[in-house]
CSV table of C-alpha atoms in Angstrom, one decimal:
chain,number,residue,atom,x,y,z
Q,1,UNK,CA,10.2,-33.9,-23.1
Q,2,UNK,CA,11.5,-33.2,-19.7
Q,3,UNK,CA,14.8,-32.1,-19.7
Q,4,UNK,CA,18.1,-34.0,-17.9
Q,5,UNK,CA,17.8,-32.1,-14.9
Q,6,UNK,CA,14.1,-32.3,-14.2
Q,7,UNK,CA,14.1,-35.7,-14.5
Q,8,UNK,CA,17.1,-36.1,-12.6
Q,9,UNK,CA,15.4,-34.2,-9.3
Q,10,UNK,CA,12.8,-36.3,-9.6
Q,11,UNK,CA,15.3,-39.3,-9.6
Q,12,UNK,CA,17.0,-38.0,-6.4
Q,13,UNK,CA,13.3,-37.5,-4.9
Q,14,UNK,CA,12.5,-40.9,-5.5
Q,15,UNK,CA,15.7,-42.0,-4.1
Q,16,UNK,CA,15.5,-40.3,-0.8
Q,17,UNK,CA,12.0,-42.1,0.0
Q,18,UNK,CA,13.2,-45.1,-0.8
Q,19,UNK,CA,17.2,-44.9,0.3
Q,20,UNK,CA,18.2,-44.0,4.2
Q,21,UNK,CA,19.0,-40.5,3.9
Q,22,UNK,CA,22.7,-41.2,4.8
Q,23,UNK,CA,26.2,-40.0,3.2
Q,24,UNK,CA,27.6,-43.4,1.8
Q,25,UNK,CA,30.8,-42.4,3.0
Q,26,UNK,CA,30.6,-41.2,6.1
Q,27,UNK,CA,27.2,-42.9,7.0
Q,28,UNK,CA,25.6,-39.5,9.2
Q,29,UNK,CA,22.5,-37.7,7.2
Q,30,UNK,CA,22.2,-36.0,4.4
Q,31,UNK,CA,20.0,-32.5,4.5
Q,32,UNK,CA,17.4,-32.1,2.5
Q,33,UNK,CA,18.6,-29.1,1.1
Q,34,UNK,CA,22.0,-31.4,-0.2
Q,35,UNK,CA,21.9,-31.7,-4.3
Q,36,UNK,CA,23.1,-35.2,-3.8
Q,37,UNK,CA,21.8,-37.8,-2.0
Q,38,UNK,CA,24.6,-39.8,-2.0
Q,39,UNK,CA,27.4,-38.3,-0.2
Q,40,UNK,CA,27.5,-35.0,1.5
Q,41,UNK,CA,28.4,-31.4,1.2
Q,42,UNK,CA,31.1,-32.7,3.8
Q,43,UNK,CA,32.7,-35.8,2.3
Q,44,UNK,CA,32.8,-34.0,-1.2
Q,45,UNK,CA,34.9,-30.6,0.2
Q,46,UNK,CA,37.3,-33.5,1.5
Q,47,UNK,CA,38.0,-35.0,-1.6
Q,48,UNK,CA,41.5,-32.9,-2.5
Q,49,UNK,CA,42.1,-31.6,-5.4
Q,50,UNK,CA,46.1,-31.6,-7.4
Q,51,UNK,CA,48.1,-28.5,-6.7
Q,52,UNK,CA,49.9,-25.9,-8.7
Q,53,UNK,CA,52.2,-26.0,-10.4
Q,54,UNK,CA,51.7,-29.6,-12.4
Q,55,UNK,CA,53.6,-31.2,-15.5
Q,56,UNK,CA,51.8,-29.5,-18.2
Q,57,UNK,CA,51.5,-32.6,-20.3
Q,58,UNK,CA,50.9,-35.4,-17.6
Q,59,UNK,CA,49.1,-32.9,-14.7
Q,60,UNK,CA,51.6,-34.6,-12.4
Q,61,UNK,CA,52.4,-32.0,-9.5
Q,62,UNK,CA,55.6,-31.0,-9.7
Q,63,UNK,CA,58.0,-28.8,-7.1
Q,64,UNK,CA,58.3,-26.2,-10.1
Q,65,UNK,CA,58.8,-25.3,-13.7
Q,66,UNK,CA,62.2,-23.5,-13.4
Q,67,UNK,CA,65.3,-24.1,-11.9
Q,68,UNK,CA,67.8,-21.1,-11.4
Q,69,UNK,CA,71.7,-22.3,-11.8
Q,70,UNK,CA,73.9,-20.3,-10.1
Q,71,UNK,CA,77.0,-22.1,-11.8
Q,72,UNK,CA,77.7,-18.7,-13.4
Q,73,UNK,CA,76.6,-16.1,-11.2
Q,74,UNK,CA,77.9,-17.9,-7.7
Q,75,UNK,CA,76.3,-18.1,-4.9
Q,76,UNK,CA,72.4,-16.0,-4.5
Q,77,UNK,CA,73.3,-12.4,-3.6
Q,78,UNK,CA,70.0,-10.9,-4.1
Q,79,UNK,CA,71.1,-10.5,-8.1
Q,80,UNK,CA,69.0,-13.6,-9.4
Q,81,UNK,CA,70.6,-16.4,-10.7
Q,82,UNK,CA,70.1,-17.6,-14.7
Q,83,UNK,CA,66.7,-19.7,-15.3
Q,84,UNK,CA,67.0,-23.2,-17.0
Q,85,UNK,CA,64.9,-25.3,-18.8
Q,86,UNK,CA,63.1,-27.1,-16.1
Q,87,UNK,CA,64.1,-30.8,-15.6
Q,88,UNK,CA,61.7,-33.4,-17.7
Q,89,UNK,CA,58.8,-35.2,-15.9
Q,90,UNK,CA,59.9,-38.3,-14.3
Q,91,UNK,CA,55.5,-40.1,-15.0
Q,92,UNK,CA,55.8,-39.1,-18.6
Q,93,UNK,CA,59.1,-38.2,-20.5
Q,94,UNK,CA,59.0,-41.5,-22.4
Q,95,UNK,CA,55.4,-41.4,-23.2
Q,96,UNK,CA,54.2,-41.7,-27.0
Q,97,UNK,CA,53.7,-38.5,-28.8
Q,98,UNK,CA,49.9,-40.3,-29.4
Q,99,UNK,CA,48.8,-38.8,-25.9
Q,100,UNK,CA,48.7,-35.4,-25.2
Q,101,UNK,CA,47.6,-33.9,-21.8
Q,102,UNK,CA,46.2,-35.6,-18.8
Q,103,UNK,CA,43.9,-34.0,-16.3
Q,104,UNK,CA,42.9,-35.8,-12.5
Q,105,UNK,CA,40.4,-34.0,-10.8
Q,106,UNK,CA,41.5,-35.1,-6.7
Q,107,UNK,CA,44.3,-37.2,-5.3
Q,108,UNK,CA,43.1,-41.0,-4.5
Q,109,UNK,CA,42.9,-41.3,-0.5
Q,110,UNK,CA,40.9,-41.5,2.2
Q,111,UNK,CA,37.1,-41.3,1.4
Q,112,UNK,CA,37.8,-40.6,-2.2
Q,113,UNK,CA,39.5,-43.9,-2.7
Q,114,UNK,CA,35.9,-45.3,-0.7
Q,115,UNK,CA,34.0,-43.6,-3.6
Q,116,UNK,CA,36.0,-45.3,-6.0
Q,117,UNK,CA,35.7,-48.5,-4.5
Q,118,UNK,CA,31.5,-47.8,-4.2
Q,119,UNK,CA,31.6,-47.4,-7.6
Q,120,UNK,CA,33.8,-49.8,-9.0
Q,121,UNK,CA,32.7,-53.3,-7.0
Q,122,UNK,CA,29.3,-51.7,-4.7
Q,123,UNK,CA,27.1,-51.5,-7.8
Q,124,UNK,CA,26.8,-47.8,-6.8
Q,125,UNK,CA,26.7,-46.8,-10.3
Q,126,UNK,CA,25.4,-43.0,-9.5
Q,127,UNK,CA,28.3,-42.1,-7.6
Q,128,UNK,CA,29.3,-41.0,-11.0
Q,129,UNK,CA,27.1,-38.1,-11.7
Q,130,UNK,CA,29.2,-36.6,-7.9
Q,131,UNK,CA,32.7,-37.6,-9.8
Q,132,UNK,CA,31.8,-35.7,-12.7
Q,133,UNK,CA,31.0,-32.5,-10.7
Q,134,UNK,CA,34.3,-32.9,-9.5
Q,135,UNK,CA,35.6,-33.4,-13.1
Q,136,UNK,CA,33.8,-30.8,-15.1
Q,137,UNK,CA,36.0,-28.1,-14.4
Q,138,UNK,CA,39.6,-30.3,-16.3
Q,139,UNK,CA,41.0,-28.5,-19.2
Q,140,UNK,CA,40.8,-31.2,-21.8
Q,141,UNK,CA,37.3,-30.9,-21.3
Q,142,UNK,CA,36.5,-27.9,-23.5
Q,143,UNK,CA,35.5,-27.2,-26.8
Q,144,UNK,CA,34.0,-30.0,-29.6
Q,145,UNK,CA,35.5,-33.1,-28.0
Q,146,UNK,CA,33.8,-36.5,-28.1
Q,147,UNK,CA,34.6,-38.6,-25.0
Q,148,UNK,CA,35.9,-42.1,-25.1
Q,149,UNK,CA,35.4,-44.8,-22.3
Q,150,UNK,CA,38.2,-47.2,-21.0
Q,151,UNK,CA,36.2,-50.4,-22.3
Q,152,UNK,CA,36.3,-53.1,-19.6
Q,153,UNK,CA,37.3,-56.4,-20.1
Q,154,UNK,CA,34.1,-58.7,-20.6
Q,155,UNK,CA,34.2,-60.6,-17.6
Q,156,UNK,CA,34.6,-57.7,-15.5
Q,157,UNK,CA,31.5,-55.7,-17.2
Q,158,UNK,CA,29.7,-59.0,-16.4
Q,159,UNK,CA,30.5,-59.5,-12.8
Q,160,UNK,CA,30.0,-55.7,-11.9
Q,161,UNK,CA,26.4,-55.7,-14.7
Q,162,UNK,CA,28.5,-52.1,-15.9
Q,163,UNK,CA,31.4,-50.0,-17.3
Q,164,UNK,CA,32.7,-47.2,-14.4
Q,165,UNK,CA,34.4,-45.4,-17.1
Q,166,UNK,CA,31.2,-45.5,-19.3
Q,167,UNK,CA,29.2,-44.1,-16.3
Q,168,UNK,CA,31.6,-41.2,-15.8
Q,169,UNK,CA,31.5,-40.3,-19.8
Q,170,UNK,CA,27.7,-40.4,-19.7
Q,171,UNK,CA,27.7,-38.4,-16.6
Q,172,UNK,CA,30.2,-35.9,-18.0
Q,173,UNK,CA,28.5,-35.8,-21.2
Q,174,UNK,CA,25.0,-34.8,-19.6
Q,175,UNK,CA,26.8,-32.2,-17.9
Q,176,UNK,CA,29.0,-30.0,-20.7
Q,177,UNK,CA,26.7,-30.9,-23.9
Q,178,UNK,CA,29.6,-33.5,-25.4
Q,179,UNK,CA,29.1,-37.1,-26.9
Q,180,UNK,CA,30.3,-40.3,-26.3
Q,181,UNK,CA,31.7,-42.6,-28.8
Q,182,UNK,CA,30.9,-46.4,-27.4
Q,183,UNK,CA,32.3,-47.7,-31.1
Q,184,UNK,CA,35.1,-46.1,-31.5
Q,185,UNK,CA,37.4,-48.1,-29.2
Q,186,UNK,CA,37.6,-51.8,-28.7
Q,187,UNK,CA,39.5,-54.4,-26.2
Q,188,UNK,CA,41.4,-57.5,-28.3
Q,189,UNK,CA,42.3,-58.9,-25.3
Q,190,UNK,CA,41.3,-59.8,-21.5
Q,191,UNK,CA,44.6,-58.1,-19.5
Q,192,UNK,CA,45.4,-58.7,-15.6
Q,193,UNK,CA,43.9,-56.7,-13.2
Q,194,UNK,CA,46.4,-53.7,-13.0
Q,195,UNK,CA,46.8,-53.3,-9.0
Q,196,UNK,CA,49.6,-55.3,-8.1
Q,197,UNK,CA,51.8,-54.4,-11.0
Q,198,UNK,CA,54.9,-52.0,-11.5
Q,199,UNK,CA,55.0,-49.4,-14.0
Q,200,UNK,CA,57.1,-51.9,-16.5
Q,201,UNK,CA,54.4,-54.9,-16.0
Q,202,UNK,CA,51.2,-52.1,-16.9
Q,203,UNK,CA,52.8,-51.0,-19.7
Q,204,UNK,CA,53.3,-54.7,-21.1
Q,205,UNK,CA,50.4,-55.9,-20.0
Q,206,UNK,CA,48.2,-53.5,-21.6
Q,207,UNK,CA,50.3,-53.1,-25.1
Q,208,UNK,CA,48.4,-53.8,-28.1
Q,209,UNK,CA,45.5,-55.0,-26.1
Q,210,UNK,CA,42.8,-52.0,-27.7
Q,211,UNK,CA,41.8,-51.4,-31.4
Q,212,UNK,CA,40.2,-48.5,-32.8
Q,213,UNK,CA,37.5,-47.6,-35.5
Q,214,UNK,CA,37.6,-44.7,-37.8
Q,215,UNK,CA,38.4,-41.8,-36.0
Q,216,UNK,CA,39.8,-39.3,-38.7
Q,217,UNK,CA,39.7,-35.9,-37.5
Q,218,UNK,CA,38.5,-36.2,-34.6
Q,219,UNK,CA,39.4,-34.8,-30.8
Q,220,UNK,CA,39.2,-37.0,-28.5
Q,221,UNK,CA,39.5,-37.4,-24.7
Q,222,UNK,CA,39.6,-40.7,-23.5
Q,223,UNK,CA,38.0,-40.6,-19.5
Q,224,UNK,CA,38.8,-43.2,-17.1
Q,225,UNK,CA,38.3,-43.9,-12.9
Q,226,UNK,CA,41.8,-43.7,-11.3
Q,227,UNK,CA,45.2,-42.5,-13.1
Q,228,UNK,CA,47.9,-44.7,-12.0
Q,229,UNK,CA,50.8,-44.5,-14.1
Q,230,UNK,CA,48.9,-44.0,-17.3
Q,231,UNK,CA,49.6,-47.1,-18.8
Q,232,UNK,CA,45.7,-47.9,-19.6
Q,233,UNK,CA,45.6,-44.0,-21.0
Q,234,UNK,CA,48.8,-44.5,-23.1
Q,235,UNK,CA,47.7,-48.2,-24.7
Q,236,UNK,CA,44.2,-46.3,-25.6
Q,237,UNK,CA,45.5,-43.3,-27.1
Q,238,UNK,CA,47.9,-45.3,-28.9
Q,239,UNK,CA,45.2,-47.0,-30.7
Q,240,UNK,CA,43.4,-44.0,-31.2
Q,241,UNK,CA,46.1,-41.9,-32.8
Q,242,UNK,CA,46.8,-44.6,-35.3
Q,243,UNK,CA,43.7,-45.0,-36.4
Q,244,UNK,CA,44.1,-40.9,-37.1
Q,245,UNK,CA,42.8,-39.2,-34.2
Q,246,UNK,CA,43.4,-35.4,-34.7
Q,247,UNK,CA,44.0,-35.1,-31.1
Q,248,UNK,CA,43.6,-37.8,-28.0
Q,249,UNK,CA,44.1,-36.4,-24.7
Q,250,UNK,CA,42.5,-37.9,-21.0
Q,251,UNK,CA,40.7,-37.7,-17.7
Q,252,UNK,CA,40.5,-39.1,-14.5
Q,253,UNK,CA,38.5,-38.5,-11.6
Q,254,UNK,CA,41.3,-39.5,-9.6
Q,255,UNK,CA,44.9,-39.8,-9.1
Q,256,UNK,CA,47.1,-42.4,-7.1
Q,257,UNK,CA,49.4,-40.3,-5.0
Q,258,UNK,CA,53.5,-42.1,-5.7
């Protein structure tokens, strides 16, 4: 049997007969010599990653991890001044102990947030094997994990005929040799889109609205499009933990910046 990268070059060959060889995000051509068809070598160096140094838990850049308090020492004199604990993360100081750490691959703007868009309401369901290059690298990614999908609520997964979080597990999956667990995780409830509301409303709106299977043991990283305020992330992992999880930790391709 061919294996997933043969048969994906003949996918991509296929697709540049029948496709305009353009970028879908910037619209100008795409070499031949480009691995993907879909957006360019350009559009994808664009796409910015988070900085150092981030909220070890959350991923959340940060302006640093120590603080130096110069309430004993007076003012700097070249001496130093006496390190502190460093303050605690505004995104995620009250989250559960049921999530653990959080990894976003680029910030949300600009063409990146078009790529999101193309893949969430275009029906460009491919743009998620580009996300997951993007993604591969995230440390929650490593070892014997099983990935877990965001399900979507029903009527979405009809209107847009897919998951976007399903795509990006399968797509991540392909890449690092990991599975994904399609039972495992389970929406009770239709919830509100999640655009318009604050941090308070996401958190409400999504409690108690997923339910887990058996999922004793295992190490889990739930993947999802866009990180927000982690609200969706938080409800799921909830769920997960106690339904005894040994470990439930995330990823996004992207982040919303604020």
């Amino acid at each position: 049997m061919p294996r997933f990268a043969e048969v994906a070059a003949v996918a991509r060959g296929l697709e540049r007969w029948l496709l305009p060889a353009e970028c879908l995000l910037c619209l100008r051509s795409v070499g031949l010599d480009d691995a993907d068809s879909l957006v360019c070598a350009l559009c994808r160096s664009r796409w910015r990653p988070l900085p150092d140094p981030i909220c070890p838990r959350c991923g959340q850049p940060r302006g640093g991890e120590i603080r130096l308090d110069w309430s004993d020492t007076g003012p700097p004199n070249g001496l130093g001044g006496r390190a502190t604990e460093p303050e605690a993360c505004k995104l995620c100081h009250e989250w559960p102990a049921a999530l653990g750490r959080v990894r976003s691959a680029v910030w949300l703007e600009g063409r990146t947030r078009e790529a999101v868009h193309h893949l969430k309401y275009g029906g460009w369901w491919r743009l998620a094997e580009t996300m997951a290059g993007a993604m591969r690298g995230l440390e929650p990614l490593t070892g014997q994990v099983s990935l877990i999908p965001i399900p979507l609520a029903s009527k979405r997964a009809r209107e847009r005929g897919y998951n976007q979080s399903e795509r990006l597990a399968a797509a991540l999956a392909r890449r690092l040799g990991l599975s994904v667990r399609l039972d495992l995780l389970g929406r009770l409830r239709e919830t509100r889109t999640q655009t318009a509301l604050t941090p308070d409303e996401r958190r409400a709106n999504v409690a108690g609205a997923f339910a887990a299977g058996r999922v004793s043991g295992l190490r889990l990283v739930v993947v999802d499009d866009v990180f927000t305020t982690g609200a969706t992330l938080v409800g799921a992992a909830e769920a997960l933990a106690a339904a005894g999880a040994e470990r439930v930790e995330a990823v996004t391709f992207a982040r919303a910046i604020g």
